[in-house]
Coordinates of C-alpha atoms and ligand atoms in Angstrom, one line a residue:
M1 CA -43.8 7.8 19.5
K2 CA -43.3 11.3 20.5
K3 CA -44.7 14.1 18.0
G4 CA -42.1 16.6 16.7
G5 CA -38.8 16.4 14.9
F6 CA -37.4 18.2 12.2
L7 CA -40.6 18.1 9.8
K8 CA -44.1 17.5 10.9
R9 CA -45.4 14.2 8.4
P10 CA -49.0 15.4 7.4
R11 CA -51.2 12.3 6.5
S12 CA -52.4 12.1 3.0
I13 CA -56.1 11.2 2.3
T14 CA -55.2 7.6 2.2
Q15 CA -53.3 7.7 5.4
K16 CA -49.9 6.8 3.9
P17 CA -47.4 9.3 5.4
F18 CA -45.4 11.6 3.3
T19 CA -42.7 13.9 3.4
P20 CA -43.0 17.6 2.5
K21 CA -40.3 18.7 -0.1
T22 CA -38.8 21.8 1.6
L23 CA -37.2 22.4 5.0
K24 CA -35.8 25.9 6.1
P25 CA -32.4 26.6 6.0
K26 CA -31.8 26.6 9.8
N27 CA -33.8 23.3 9.9
T28 CA -31.8 21.9 7.1
R29 CA -28.1 22.8 8.9
K30 CA -29.6 21.6 12.3
L31 CA -30.8 18.2 10.9
I32 CA -27.5 17.4 8.8
R33 CA -25.4 17.9 11.7
R34 CA -27.6 15.9 14.0
Y35 CA -28.2 13.4 11.3
H36 CA -24.5 12.8 12.0
V37 CA -24.0 12.8 15.7
L38 CA -27.0 10.2 15.6
L39 CA -24.9 8.1 13.4
K40 CA -22.0 8.4 15.1
N41 CA -23.5 7.4 18.3
K42 CA -25.1 4.3 17.0
S43 CA -21.8 3.3 15.6
I44 CA -19.8 3.9 19.0
I45 CA -23.0 2.0 20.9
L46 CA -22.7 -1.1 18.1
K47 CA -19.0 -1.4 18.8
K48 CA -19.4 -1.4 22.3
L49 CA -22.3 -4.1 22.1
N50 CA -20.2 -6.1 19.5
W51 CA -23.2 -6.1 17.1
D52 CA -23.1 -5.3 13.3
K53 CA -25.4 -2.9 11.6
D54 CA -28.1 -5.8 11.0
F55 CA -28.5 -6.4 14.4
Q56 CA -31.4 -9.1 15.7
L57 CA -33.1 -7.6 18.8
G58 CA -33.7 -11.3 20.2
K59 CA -34.3 -10.9 24.1
W60 CA -33.6 -7.0 24.0
E61 CA -36.7 -6.1 21.9
K62 CA -38.7 -5.0 24.5
I63 CA -35.7 -2.2 26.2
Y64 CA -34.8 -1.3 22.4
K65 CA -38.6 -0.5 22.0
K66 CA -38.8 1.2 25.2
G67 CA -35.8 3.5 23.7
F68 CA -37.3 3.7 20.4
D69 CA -40.9 5.1 21.9
N70 CA -39.0 7.4 24.4
A71 CA -36.6 9.1 21.8
N72 CA -36.1 13.0 22.4
E73 CA -33.2 15.3 21.3
Q74 CA -30.7 14.6 24.2
L75 CA -27.2 14.6 24.6
F76 CA -25.7 11.0 24.6
K77 CA -23.2 10.2 27.4
L78 CA -22.1 6.4 26.6
D79 CA -19.6 5.9 29.0
G80 CA -20.1 3.4 32.0
L81 CA -23.5 1.9 30.7
N82 CA -24.5 -1.5 31.1
E83 CA -25.7 -3.6 28.0
A84 CA -29.4 -3.2 28.5
Q85 CA -28.8 0.9 28.8
L86 CA -26.8 0.6 25.5
V87 CA -29.6 -1.1 24.0
E88 CA -32.4 1.5 25.3
K89 CA -30.0 4.1 24.0
L90 CA -29.4 2.4 20.6
G91 CA -33.5 2.2 20.6
E92 CA -33.4 6.0 21.4
I93 CA -31.3 7.0 18.3
D94 CA -33.2 4.8 16.1
G95 CA -36.1 6.5 17.4
E96 CA -35.0 10.1 16.9
I97 CA -33.6 9.1 13.2
E98 CA -37.1 7.8 12.3
K99 CA -38.8 10.8 14.1
N100 CA -36.7 13.0 12.1
G101 CA -37.7 11.5 8.6
G102 CA -34.6 9.5 8.4
L103 CA -32.2 8.8 5.3
E104 CA -35.0 10.4 3.1
V105 CA -35.1 13.8 4.8
Y106 CA -31.4 13.8 5.3
Q107 CA -31.6 13.7 1.7
I108 CA -34.2 16.5 1.3
A109 CA -31.8 18.6 3.6
S110 CA -28.7 17.7 1.5
T111 CA -30.3 18.4 -2.0
Q112 CA -31.3 21.7 -0.7
G113 CA -27.6 22.4 0.5
Q114 CA -26.6 21.8 -3.0
S115 CA -29.3 24.2 -4.5
N116 CA -27.7 27.5 -5.8
K117 CA -29.8 29.6 -3.6
R118 CA -27.8 27.8 -0.4
G119 CA -24.7 26.4 -1.9
S120 CA -24.0 25.2 -5.0
D121 CA -23.9 21.6 -6.6
S122 CA -20.1 20.4 -5.7
S123 CA -19.6 18.7 -9.5
K124 CA -19.2 22.3 -11.0
K125 CA -16.0 22.4 -9.6
L126 CA -15.2 18.8 -10.8
I127 CA -16.2 20.0 -14.4
E128 CA -14.4 23.3 -14.2
W129 CA -11.0 21.0 -13.5
I130 CA -11.7 18.2 -15.6
E131 CA -12.5 19.9 -18.9
K132 CA -9.2 20.8 -19.5
F133 CA -8.2 17.3 -19.7
D134 CA -8.3 15.6 -23.3
L135 CA -10.4 12.4 -22.0
K136 CA -11.7 9.8 -24.5
D137 CA -14.8 8.6 -23.7
P138 CA -14.5 8.5 -19.8
T139 CA -16.4 6.7 -17.8
A140 CA -17.5 7.6 -14.1
L141 CA -19.1 6.2 -10.8
E142 CA -20.9 8.8 -8.9
I143 CA -21.1 7.5 -5.2
G144 CA -24.0 9.3 -3.0
C145 CA -25.8 10.6 -5.8
L146 CA -28.8 12.8 -4.9
S147 CA -29.7 13.6 -8.7
P148 CA -28.9 12.7 -12.3
E149 CA -29.4 16.4 -13.0
N150 CA -26.3 17.5 -11.6
V151 CA -23.4 19.0 -13.7
I152 CA -21.4 15.8 -13.7
S153 CA -24.2 14.2 -15.9
T154 CA -25.4 17.5 -17.8
C155 CA -21.6 18.6 -19.1
G156 CA -21.6 15.8 -21.8
I157 CA -17.9 14.9 -20.9
F158 CA -18.9 11.6 -19.7
K159 CA -19.8 8.6 -22.2
S160 CA -21.3 7.1 -18.8
I161 CA -22.1 7.4 -15.5
T162 CA -22.7 4.9 -13.0
R163 CA -25.0 6.7 -10.0
I164 CA -25.1 5.1 -6.7
D165 CA -26.8 5.8 -3.5
L166 CA -27.8 4.1 -0.4
H167 CA -31.6 5.4 -0.9
S168 CA -32.3 5.9 -4.7
Q169 CA -34.4 9.1 -5.2
H170 CA -34.4 8.6 -9.0
P171 CA -34.5 5.3 -11.4
L172 CA -31.3 6.5 -12.9
I173 CA -29.7 6.1 -9.4
Q174 CA -28.9 2.5 -8.3
Q175 CA -29.5 2.1 -4.8
Q176 CA -26.6 0.3 -3.6
D177 CA -24.1 0.3 -0.9
F178 CA -20.7 1.4 -2.0
M179 CA -19.3 -0.9 0.5
E180 CA -21.2 -3.9 -0.8
R181 CA -20.6 -3.2 -4.4
P182 CA -19.2 -6.3 -6.1
L183 CA -15.7 -5.6 -6.7
P184 CA -14.7 -5.5 -10.5
T185 CA -13.4 -8.7 -12.2
S186 CA -12.2 -6.7 -15.1
N187 CA -11.1 -3.3 -16.3
N188 CA -14.9 -3.1 -17.8
D189 CA -15.9 -3.0 -14.3
K190 CA -13.8 -0.2 -13.6
F191 CA -13.9 3.8 -13.9
N192 CA -11.9 6.5 -15.3
L193 CA -13.4 9.0 -12.6
I194 CA -15.1 8.4 -9.2
S195 CA -16.8 11.3 -8.0
C196 CA -17.5 11.1 -3.9
S197 CA -18.6 14.2 -2.5
L198 CA -20.1 14.7 1.0
V199 CA -20.0 10.9 1.5
V200 CA -17.2 9.5 3.4
N201 CA -18.2 12.3 6.2
F202 CA -21.2 10.5 6.5
V203 CA -19.6 7.1 7.1
D204 CA -19.8 7.2 11.1
S205 CA -16.5 5.9 12.0
P206 CA -12.8 6.9 11.4
Q207 CA -12.1 3.0 10.2
G208 CA -15.2 2.6 8.0
R209 CA -14.0 6.1 6.4
G210 CA -10.3 4.6 5.7
E211 CA -12.1 1.4 4.4
M212 CA -14.0 3.6 2.0
L213 CA -11.1 5.3 0.5
K214 CA -9.3 1.9 0.1
R215 CA -12.2 0.5 -1.6
M216 CA -12.6 3.1 -4.1
T217 CA -8.7 2.2 -5.6
E218 CA -10.3 -1.2 -6.7
F219 CA -12.8 0.7 -9.0
L220 CA -10.1 2.9 -10.5
L221 CA -8.5 2.4 -13.9
P222 CA -4.9 3.3 -13.9
Q223 CA -4.5 7.2 -14.1
A224 CA -8.0 7.3 -13.1
Y225 CA -9.2 10.2 -11.4
L226 CA -10.7 10.9 -7.9
F227 CA -13.0 14.0 -7.2
F228 CA -13.3 14.3 -3.2
V229 CA -15.2 16.7 -1.2
L230 CA -15.3 17.1 2.5
P231 CA -16.9 19.9 4.4
L232 CA -14.2 22.6 5.3
P233 CA -14.3 21.9 9.3
C234 CA -13.0 18.4 8.6
I235 CA -9.6 19.9 7.7
E236 CA -9.7 23.1 9.4
N237 CA -11.1 22.7 12.8
S238 CA -10.5 18.9 13.7
R239 CA -8.7 17.7 16.5
Y240 CA -7.6 14.5 14.8
F241 CA -7.5 15.5 11.1
N242 CA -6.1 18.6 8.6
N243 CA -5.3 18.8 4.7
E244 CA -1.6 17.3 5.6
R245 CA -3.0 14.4 7.2
M246 CA -5.5 14.1 4.1
L247 CA -2.7 14.2 1.5
S248 CA -0.4 11.5 3.8
I249 CA -3.4 9.2 3.5
M250 CA -4.1 9.7 -0.1
E251 CA -0.5 9.5 -1.0
S252 CA -0.1 6.2 0.8
L253 CA -3.1 4.9 -1.1
G254 CA -1.2 5.8 -4.5
F255 CA -3.0 9.2 -4.9
V256 CA -1.3 12.4 -6.3
Q257 CA -3.0 15.8 -5.7
L258 CA -4.0 17.6 -8.9
N259 CA -6.1 20.3 -7.5
H260 CA -7.6 21.4 -4.2
H261 CA -9.8 24.3 -3.3
N262 CA -11.4 25.7 -0.2
S263 CA -14.7 27.3 -0.4
T264 CA -16.2 28.8 2.5
K265 CA -17.9 25.7 3.4
L266 CA -16.5 23.0 1.5
A267 CA -12.9 21.5 0.8
Y268 CA -12.6 19.9 -2.6
W269 CA -9.6 17.8 -4.2
L270 CA -9.1 16.5 -7.6
F271 CA -6.5 13.2 -7.3
Q272 CA -4.9 10.9 -10.1
W273 CA -4.5 7.3 -8.9
T274 CA -1.1 6.6 -10.2
K275 CA 0.2 3.6 -8.5
P276 CA -0.6 0.8 -6.4
M277 CA -1.0 1.7 -2.5
K278 CA 2.0 1.3 -0.5
K279 CA 0.6 -0.3 2.9
R280 CA 0.8 2.2 5.8
T281 CA -1.3 2.8 8.9
F282 CA -2.6 6.0 10.3
K283 CA -4.1 5.8 13.7
K284 CA -6.4 8.6 15.7
V285 CA -4.0 10.9 17.1
E286 CA -4.4 14.4 18.4
L287 CA -3.0 16.8 15.8
N288 CA -4.6 20.2 16.9
K289 CA -5.3 21.1 20.6
G290 CA -8.4 23.3 21.4
S291 CA -11.7 22.8 23.1
N292 CA -14.1 24.0 20.1
K293 CA -12.5 21.4 17.9
N294 CA -14.5 18.7 16.3
N295 CA -13.8 14.9 16.4
F296 CA -13.6 14.2 12.6
C297 CA -10.9 11.8 11.6
I298 CA -9.8 9.0 8.9
V299 CA -8.1 6.2 10.0
L300 CA -6.2 3.5 8.0
E301 CA -5.4 0.1 9.4
Ligands
LIG1 C1 -24.6 14.8 2.2 S1 -25.0 13.6 0.9 C2 -24.0 14.2 -0.7 C3 -24.8 14.0 -1.9 C4 -23.7 14.7 -3.2 N1 -22.9 13.8 -3.3 C5 -23.4 15.9 -2.9 O1 -22.3 16.4 -2.9 O2 -24.2 17.0 -2.4 C6 -24.3 12.0 1.2 C7 -25.3 11.1 0.4 O3 -24.2 9.7 0.4 C8 -25.0 8.5 0.4 N2 -24.0 7.4 1.1 C9 -23.7 7.3 2.3 N3 -23.1 6.7 2.3 C10 -22.8 5.7 1.1 C11 -22.6 4.4 0.8 N4 -21.7 3.6 1.4 N5 -22.7 3.7 -0.4 C12 -23.5 4.8 -1.1 N6 -24.0 6.0 -1.1 C13 -23.9 6.4 0.2 C14 -26.0 9.1 1.4 O4 -27.1 8.2 1.5 C15 -26.3 10.4 0.7 O5 -27.5 10.4 0.1

């Protein structure tokens, strides 16, 4: 595997690789952006190959490994590639993810983005909004939790908080994919609030994002709240998405917007889930023209 990447991974005396805990701010932003690009291209390739995320390589192992070992930061042109070339590209993407430190380093970058020096813990906004309500011993589910020391945990408002993440960095965070969390069998498995900050934009396909939003409604008690955060460019600078579209999708899922705030980098919402959803579909359609737009989108099928 080639050397380089965002972090040099020095070896400890025991030869076990370890990851430094800090990154330069410029690298942090670059790493987060690149990680999302890699995940998006991986999702496109898997779709083209008709493979799921737990794919078995079988006869493709050699060609995948060739890509993996030759990974270097490159742009991905996927049109017109045959099966073997797609598998090689898949290897390159996985190789680059591994070389850059994978989800672990992405989380370090995200945690640094949260630190007061370089941004803020987004749950501060949640507490500012929610503390005005007279909630009786509310329960919360935090999807995509980086730390049990965020304001949502320290504010003392919640009776209990269930924290989950694809990669747990703390014993108080359950390692779990929300999309695989068993569906509630009774109200005891549901919550008064879900916090989902900067997670839906992490999901690599517009359909997957819609599925995640839909699934959240299964875990909410009637009249429960959803605190939701996206990077601002998702609604301010996307070819396929904007705040109006966001609100239409949420309304179709049964949500009413209680609060909305845009900071210089993030868009925050507080929704209340008031009724079961009316089934509606939202396809990927061009809403804003322009060559410098991003392609963020949420699709409901
Ligand atoms: C950018 S971080 C955001 C963390 C934090 N909520 C914040 O606002 O800064 C996104 C986190 O979501 C987690 N995540 C993404 N998809 C997930 C899923 N399906 N289930 C659980 N966690 C997920 C990732 O592992 C990552 O730690």
